PDB file of C-alpha atoms in Angstrom:
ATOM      1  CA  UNK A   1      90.886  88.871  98.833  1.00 87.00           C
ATOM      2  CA  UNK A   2      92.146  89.361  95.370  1.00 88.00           C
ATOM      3  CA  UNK A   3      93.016  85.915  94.442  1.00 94.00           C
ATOM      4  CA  UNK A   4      96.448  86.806  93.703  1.00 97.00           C
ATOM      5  CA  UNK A   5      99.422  85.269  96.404  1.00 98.00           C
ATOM      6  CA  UNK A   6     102.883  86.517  97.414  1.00 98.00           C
ATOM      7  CA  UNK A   7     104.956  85.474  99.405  1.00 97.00           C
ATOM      8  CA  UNK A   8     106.931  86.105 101.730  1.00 97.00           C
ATOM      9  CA  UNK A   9     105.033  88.889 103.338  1.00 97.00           C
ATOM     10  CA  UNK A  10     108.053  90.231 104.961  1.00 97.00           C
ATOM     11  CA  UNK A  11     111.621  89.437 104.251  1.00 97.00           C
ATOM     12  CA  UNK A  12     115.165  91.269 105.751  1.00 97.00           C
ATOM     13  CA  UNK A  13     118.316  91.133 104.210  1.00 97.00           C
ATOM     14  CA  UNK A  14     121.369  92.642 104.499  1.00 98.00           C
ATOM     15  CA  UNK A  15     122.824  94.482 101.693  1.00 98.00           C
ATOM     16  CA  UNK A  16     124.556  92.860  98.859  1.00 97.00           C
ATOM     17  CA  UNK A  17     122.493  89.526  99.569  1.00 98.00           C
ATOM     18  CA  UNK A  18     120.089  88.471  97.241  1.00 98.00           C
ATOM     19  CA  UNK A  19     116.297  87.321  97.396  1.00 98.00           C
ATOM     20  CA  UNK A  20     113.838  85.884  95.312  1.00 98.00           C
ATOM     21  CA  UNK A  21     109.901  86.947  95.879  1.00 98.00           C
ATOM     22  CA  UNK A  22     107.291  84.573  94.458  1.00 98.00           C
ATOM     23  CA  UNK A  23     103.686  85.394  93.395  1.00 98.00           C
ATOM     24  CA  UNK A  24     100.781  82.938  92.343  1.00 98.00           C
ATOM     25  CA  UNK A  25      98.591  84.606  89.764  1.00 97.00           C
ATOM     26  CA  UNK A  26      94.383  84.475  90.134  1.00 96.00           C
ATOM     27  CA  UNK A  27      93.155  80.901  88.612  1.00 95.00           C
ATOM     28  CA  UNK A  28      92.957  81.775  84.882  1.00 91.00           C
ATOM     29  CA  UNK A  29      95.279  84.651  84.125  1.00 93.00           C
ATOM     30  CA  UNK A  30      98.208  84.418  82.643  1.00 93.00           C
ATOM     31  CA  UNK A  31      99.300  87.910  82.697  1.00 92.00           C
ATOM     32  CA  UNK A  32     101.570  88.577  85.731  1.00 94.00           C
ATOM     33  CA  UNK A  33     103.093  92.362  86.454  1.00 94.00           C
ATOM     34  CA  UNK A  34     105.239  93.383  89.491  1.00 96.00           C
ATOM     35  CA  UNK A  35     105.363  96.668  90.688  1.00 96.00           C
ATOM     36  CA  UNK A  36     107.731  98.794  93.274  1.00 96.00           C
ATOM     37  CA  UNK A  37     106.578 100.923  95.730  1.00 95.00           C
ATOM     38  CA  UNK A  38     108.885 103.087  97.578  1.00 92.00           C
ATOM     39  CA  UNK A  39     108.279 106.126 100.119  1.00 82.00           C
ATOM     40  CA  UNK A  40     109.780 108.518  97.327  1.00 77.00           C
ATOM     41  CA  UNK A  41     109.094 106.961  94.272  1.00 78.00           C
ATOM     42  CA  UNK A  42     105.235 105.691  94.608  1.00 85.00           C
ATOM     43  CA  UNK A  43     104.202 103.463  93.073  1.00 91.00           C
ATOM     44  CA  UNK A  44     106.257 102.293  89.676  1.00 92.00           C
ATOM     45  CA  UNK A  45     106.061  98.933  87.080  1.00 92.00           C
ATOM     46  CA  UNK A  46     108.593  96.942  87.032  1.00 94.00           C
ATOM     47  CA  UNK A  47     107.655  94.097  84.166  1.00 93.00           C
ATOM     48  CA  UNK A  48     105.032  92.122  82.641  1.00 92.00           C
ATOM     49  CA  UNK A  49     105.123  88.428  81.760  1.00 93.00           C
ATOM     50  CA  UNK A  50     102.370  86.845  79.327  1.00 91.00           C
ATOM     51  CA  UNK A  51     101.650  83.198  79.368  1.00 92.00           C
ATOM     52  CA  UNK A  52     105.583  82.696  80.055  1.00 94.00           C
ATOM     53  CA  UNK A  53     106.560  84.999  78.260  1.00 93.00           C
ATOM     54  CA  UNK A  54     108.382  88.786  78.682  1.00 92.00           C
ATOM     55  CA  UNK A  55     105.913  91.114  77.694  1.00 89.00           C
ATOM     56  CA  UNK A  56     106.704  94.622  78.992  1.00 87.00           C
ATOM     57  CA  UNK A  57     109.523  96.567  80.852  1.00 89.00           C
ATOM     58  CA  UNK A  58     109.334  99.403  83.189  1.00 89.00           C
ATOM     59  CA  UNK A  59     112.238 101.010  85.708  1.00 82.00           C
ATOM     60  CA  UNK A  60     113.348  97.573  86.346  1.00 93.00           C
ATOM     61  CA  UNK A  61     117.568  97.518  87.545  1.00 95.00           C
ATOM     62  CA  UNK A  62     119.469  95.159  85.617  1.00 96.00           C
ATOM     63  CA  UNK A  63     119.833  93.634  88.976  1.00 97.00           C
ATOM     64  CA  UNK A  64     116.522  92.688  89.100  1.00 97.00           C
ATOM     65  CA  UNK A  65     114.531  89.823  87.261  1.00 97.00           C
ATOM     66  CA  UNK A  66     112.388  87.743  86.936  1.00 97.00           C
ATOM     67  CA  UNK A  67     110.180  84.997  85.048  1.00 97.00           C
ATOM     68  CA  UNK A  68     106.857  82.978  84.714  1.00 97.00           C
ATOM     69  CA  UNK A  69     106.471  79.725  84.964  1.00 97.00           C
ATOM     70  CA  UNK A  70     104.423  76.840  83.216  1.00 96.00           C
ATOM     71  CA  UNK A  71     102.111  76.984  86.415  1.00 95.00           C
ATOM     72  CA  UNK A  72     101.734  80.749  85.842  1.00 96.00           C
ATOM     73  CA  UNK A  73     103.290  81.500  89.234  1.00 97.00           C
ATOM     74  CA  UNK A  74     106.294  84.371  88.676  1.00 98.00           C
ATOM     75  CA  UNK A  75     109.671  84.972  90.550  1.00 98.00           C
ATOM     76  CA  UNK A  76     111.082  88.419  91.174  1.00 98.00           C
ATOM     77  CA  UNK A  77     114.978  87.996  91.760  1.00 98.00           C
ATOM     78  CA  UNK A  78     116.580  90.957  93.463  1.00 98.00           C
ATOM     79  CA  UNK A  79     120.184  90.848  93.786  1.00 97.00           C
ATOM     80  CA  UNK A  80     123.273  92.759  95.073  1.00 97.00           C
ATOM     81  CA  UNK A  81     120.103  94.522  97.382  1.00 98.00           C
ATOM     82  CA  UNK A  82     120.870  97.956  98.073  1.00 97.00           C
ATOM     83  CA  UNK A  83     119.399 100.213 101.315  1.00 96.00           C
ATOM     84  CA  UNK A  84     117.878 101.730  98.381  1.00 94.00           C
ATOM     85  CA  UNK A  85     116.070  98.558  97.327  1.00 96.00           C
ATOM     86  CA  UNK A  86     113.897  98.972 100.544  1.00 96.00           C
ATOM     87  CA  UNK A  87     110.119  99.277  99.601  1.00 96.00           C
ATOM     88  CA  UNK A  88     106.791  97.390  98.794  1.00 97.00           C
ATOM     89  CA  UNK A  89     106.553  94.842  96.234  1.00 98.00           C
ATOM     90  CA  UNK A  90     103.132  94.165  94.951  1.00 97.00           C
ATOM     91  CA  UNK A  91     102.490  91.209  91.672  1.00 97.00           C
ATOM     92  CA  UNK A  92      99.125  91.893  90.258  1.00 96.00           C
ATOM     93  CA  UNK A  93      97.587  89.777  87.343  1.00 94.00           C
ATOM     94  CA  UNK A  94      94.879  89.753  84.842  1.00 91.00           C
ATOM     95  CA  UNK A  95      93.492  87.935  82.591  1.00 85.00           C
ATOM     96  CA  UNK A  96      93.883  89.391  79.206  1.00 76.00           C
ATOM     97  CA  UNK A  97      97.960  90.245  78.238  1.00 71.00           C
ATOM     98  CA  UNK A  98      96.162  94.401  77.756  1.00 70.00           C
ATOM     99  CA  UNK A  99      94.339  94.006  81.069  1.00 69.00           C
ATOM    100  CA  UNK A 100      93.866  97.670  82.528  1.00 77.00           C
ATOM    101  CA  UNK A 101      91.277  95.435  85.502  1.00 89.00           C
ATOM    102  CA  UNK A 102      94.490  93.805  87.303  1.00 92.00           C
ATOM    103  CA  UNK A 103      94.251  92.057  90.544  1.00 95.00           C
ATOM    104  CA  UNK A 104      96.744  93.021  93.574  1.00 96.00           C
ATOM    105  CA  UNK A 105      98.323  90.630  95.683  1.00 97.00           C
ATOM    106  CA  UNK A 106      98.948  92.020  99.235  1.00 97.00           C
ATOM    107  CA  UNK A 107     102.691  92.767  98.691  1.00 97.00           C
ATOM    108  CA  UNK A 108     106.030  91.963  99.791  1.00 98.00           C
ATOM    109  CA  UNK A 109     107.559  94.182 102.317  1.00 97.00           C
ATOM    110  CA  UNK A 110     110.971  94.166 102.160  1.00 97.00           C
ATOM    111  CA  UNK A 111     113.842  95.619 104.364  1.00 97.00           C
ATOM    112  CA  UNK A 112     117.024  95.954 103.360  1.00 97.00           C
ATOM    113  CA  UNK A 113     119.712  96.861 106.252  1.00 96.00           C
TER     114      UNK A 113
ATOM    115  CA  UNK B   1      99.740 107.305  78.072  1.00 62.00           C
ATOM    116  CA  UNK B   2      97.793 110.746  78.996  1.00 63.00           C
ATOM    117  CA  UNK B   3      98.736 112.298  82.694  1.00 87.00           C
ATOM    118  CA  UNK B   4      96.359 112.983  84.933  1.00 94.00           C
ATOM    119  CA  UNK B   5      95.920 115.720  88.206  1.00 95.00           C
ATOM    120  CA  UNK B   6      94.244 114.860  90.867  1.00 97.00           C
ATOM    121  CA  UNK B   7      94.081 117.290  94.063  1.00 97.00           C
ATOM    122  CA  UNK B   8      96.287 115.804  97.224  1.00 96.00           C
ATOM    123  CA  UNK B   9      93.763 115.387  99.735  1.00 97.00           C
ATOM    124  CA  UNK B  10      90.057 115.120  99.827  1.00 97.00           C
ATOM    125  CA  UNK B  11      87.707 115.002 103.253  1.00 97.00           C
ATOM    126  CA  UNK B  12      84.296 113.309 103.558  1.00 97.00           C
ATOM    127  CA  UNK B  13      81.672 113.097 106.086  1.00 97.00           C
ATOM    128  CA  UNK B  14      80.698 109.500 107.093  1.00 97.00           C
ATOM    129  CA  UNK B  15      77.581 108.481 104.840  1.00 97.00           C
ATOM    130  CA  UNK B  16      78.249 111.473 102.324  1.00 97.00           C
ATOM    131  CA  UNK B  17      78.724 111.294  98.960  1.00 97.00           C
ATOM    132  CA  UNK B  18      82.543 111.263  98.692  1.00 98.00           C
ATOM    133  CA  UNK B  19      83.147 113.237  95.007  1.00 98.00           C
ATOM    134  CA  UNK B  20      87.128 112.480  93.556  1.00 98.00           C
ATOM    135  CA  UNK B  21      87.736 114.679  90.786  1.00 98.00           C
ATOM    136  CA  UNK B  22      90.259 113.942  88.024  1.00 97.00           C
ATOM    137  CA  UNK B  23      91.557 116.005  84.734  1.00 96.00           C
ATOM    138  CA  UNK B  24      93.190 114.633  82.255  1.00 94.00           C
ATOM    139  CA  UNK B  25      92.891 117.093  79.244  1.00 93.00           C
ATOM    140  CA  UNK B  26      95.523 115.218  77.086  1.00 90.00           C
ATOM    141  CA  UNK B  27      93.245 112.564  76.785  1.00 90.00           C
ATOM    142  CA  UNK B  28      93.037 110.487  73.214  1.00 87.00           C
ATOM    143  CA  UNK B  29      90.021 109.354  71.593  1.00 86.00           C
ATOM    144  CA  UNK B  30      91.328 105.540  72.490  1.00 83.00           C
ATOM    145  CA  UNK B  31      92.710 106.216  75.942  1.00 86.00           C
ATOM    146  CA  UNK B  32      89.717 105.090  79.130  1.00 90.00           C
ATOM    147  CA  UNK B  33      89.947 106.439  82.419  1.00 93.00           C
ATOM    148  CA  UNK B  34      90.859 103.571  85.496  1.00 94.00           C
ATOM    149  CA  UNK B  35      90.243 103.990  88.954  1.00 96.00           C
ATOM    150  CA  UNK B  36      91.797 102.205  91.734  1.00 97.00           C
ATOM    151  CA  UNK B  37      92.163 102.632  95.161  1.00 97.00           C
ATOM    152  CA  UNK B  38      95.011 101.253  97.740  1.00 96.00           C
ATOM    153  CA  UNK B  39      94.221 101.081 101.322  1.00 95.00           C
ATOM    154  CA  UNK B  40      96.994 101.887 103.552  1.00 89.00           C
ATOM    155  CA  UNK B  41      99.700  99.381 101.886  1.00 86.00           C
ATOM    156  CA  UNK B  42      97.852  97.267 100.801  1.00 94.00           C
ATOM    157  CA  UNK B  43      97.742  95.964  97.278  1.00 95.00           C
ATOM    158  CA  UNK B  44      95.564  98.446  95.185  1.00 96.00           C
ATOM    159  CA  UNK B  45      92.153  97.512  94.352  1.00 96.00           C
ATOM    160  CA  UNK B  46      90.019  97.932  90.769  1.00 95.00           C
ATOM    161  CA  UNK B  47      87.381 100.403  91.080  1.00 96.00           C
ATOM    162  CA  UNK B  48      85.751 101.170  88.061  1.00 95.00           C
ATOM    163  CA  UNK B  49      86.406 102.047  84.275  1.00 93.00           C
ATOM    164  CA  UNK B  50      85.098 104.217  81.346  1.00 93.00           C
ATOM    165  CA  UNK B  51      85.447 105.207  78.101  1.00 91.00           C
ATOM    166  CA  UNK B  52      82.814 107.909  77.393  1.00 90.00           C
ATOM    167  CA  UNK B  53      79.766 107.185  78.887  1.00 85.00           C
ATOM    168  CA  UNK B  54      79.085 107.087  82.682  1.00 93.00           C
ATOM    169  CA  UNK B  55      79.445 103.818  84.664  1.00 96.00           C
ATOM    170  CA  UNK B  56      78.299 102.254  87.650  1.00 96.00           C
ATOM    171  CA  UNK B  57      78.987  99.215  89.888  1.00 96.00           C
ATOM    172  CA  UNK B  58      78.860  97.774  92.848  1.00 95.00           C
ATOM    173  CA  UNK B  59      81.168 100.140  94.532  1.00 94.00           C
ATOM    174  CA  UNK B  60      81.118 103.118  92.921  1.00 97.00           C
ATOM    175  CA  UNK B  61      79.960 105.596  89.885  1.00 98.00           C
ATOM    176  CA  UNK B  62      82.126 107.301  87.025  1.00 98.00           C
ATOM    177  CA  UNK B  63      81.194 110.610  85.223  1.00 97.00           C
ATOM    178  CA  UNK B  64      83.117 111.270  82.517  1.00 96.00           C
ATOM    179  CA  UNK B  65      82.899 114.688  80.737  1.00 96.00           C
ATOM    180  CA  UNK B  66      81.118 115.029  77.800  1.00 94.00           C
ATOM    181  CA  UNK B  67      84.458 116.693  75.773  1.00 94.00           C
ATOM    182  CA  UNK B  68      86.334 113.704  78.043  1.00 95.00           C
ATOM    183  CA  UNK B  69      88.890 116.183  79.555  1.00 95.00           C
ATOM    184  CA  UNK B  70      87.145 115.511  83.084  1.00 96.00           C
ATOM    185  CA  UNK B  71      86.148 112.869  85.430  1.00 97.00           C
ATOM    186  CA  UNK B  72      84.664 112.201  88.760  1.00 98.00           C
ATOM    187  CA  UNK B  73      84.959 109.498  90.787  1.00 98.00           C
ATOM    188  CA  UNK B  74      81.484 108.979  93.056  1.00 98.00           C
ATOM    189  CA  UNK B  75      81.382 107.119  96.018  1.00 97.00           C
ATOM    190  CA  UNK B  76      78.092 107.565  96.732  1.00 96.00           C
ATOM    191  CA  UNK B  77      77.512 106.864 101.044  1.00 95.00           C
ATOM    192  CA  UNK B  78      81.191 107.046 102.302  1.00 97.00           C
ATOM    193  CA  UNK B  79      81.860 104.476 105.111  1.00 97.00           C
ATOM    194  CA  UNK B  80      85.271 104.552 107.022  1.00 97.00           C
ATOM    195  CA  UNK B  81      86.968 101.725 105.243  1.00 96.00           C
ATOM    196  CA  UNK B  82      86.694 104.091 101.715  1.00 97.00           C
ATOM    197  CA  UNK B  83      89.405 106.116 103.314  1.00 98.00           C
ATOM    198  CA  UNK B  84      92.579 105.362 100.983  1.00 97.00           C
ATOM    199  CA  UNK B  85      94.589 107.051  98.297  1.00 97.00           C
ATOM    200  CA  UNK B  86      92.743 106.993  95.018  1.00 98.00           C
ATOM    201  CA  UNK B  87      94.404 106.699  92.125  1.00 97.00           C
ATOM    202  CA  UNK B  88      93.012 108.143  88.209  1.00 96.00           C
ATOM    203  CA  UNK B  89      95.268 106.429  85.151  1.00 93.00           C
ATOM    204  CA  UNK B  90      94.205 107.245  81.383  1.00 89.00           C
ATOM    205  CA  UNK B  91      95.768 104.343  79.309  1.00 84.00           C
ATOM    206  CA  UNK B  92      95.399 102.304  76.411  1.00 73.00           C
ATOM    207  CA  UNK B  93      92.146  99.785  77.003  1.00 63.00           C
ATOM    208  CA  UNK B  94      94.562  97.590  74.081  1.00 54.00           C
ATOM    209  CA  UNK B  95      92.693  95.052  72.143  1.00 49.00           C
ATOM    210  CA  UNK B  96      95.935  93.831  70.126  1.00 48.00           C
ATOM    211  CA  UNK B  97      99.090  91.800  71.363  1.00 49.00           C
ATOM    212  CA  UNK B  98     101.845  94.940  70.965  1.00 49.00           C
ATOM    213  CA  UNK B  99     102.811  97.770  73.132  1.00 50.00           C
ATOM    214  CA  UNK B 100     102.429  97.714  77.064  1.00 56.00           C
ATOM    215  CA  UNK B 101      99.799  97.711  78.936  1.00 68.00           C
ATOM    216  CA  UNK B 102     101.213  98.644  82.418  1.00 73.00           C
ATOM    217  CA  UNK B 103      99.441 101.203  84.786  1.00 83.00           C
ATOM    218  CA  UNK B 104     101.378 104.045  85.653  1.00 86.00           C
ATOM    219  CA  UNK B 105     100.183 105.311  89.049  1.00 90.00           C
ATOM    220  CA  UNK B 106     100.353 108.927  90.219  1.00 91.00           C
ATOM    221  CA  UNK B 107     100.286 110.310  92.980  1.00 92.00           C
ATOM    222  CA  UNK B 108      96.243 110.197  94.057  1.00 95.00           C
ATOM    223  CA  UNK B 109      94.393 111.250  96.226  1.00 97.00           C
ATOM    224  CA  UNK B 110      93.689 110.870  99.756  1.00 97.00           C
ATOM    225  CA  UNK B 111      90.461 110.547 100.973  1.00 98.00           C
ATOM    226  CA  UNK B 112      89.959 111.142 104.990  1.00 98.00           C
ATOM    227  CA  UNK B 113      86.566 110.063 105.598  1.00 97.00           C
ATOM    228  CA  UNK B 114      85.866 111.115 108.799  1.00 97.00           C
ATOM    229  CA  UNK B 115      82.813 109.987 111.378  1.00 95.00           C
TER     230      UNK B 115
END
């Protein structure tokens, strides 16, 4: 056990709908990162939130986003979904905004039809 | 951030050392070499970490090359649960506030540990 939450563990949606994932970092970090992994595209970084604040961007879609809140916990929104949209989501945190030790969460699967 | 190649697929015998090579000749003098592991879909997991010199915890043992272009992953008696895709990222250790510090995962490789 990592320390890190998500939630749901499993979510389906139809296409066009949209859904908001939630992760809870480890007690004491306040770096958050969310990462995609799809059959074909592995696994890829989305974004990275500091203590609240935006910190890095990967291949995030500009109809995805997300945020940190005061409590540390992050939201991933993921609107208009796509079939395409269909994969893993995992939120890993660490403690230091350059952490290259990040913690996993066990993922979101989710399932877009 | 540096690439790295790792072969596709590694086997082990059960209580073996399991050995995961790694190159990653475009390596800079302030890049360290990461290793993680993911376990059939699960999140991935920290392994280890190094900058130059070898390492060693709990779980498992770096050896980094002396001219740095080179690593191996040790995992010294294999069980069953060590079978998983292994992942070896070069990046940016970072000790200021800019740039990003995301991991940018590869493709691995899978170790089949077999009984």
């Amino acid at each position: 056990d990592s320390g890190v939450t998500q939630t749901p563990k499993h979510l389906i949606t139809a296409t066009g709908q949209r859904v908001t994932l939630r992760c809870s970092p480890r007690s004491g970090d306040l770096s958050v990162y969310w990462y995609q992994q799809s059959l074909d595209q592995g696994l890829q970084f989305l974004i990275q939130y500091y203590n609240g604040e935006e910190r890095a961007k990967g291949n995030i879609l500009e109809r995805f986003s997300a945020q940190q809140f005061p409590d540390l916990h992050s939201e991933l929104n993921l609107s208009s979904l796509e079939l395409g949209d269909s994969a893993l989501y995992f939120c890993a945190s660490s403690v230091l905004q350059t952490g290259g030790e990040q913690f996993f969460g066990p993922g979101t699967r989710l399932t877009v039809l | 951030d540096a690439k790295t190649t790792q072969p596709p697929s590694m086997d082990c015998a059960e209580g073996r050392a399991a050995n995961l090579p790694c190159n990653h000749s475009t390596i800079s003098g302030n890049e360290y070499v990461y290793w993680y592991r993911q376990i059939h879909s699960q999140g991935p997991q920290y392994i280890i970490h190094g900058l130059k010199n070898n390492e060693t915890n709990e779980m498992a043992s770096l050896i980094i090359t002396e001219d740095r272009k080179s690593s191996t992953l040790i995992l010294p008696h294999a069980t069953l649960r060590d079978t998983a895709v292994y992942y070896c990222i070069v990046r940016v250790k970072g000790d200021s506030g800019a740039g990003s510090y995301q991991l940018t995962f590869g493709k691995g490789t899978k170790l089949s540990v077999i009984p």
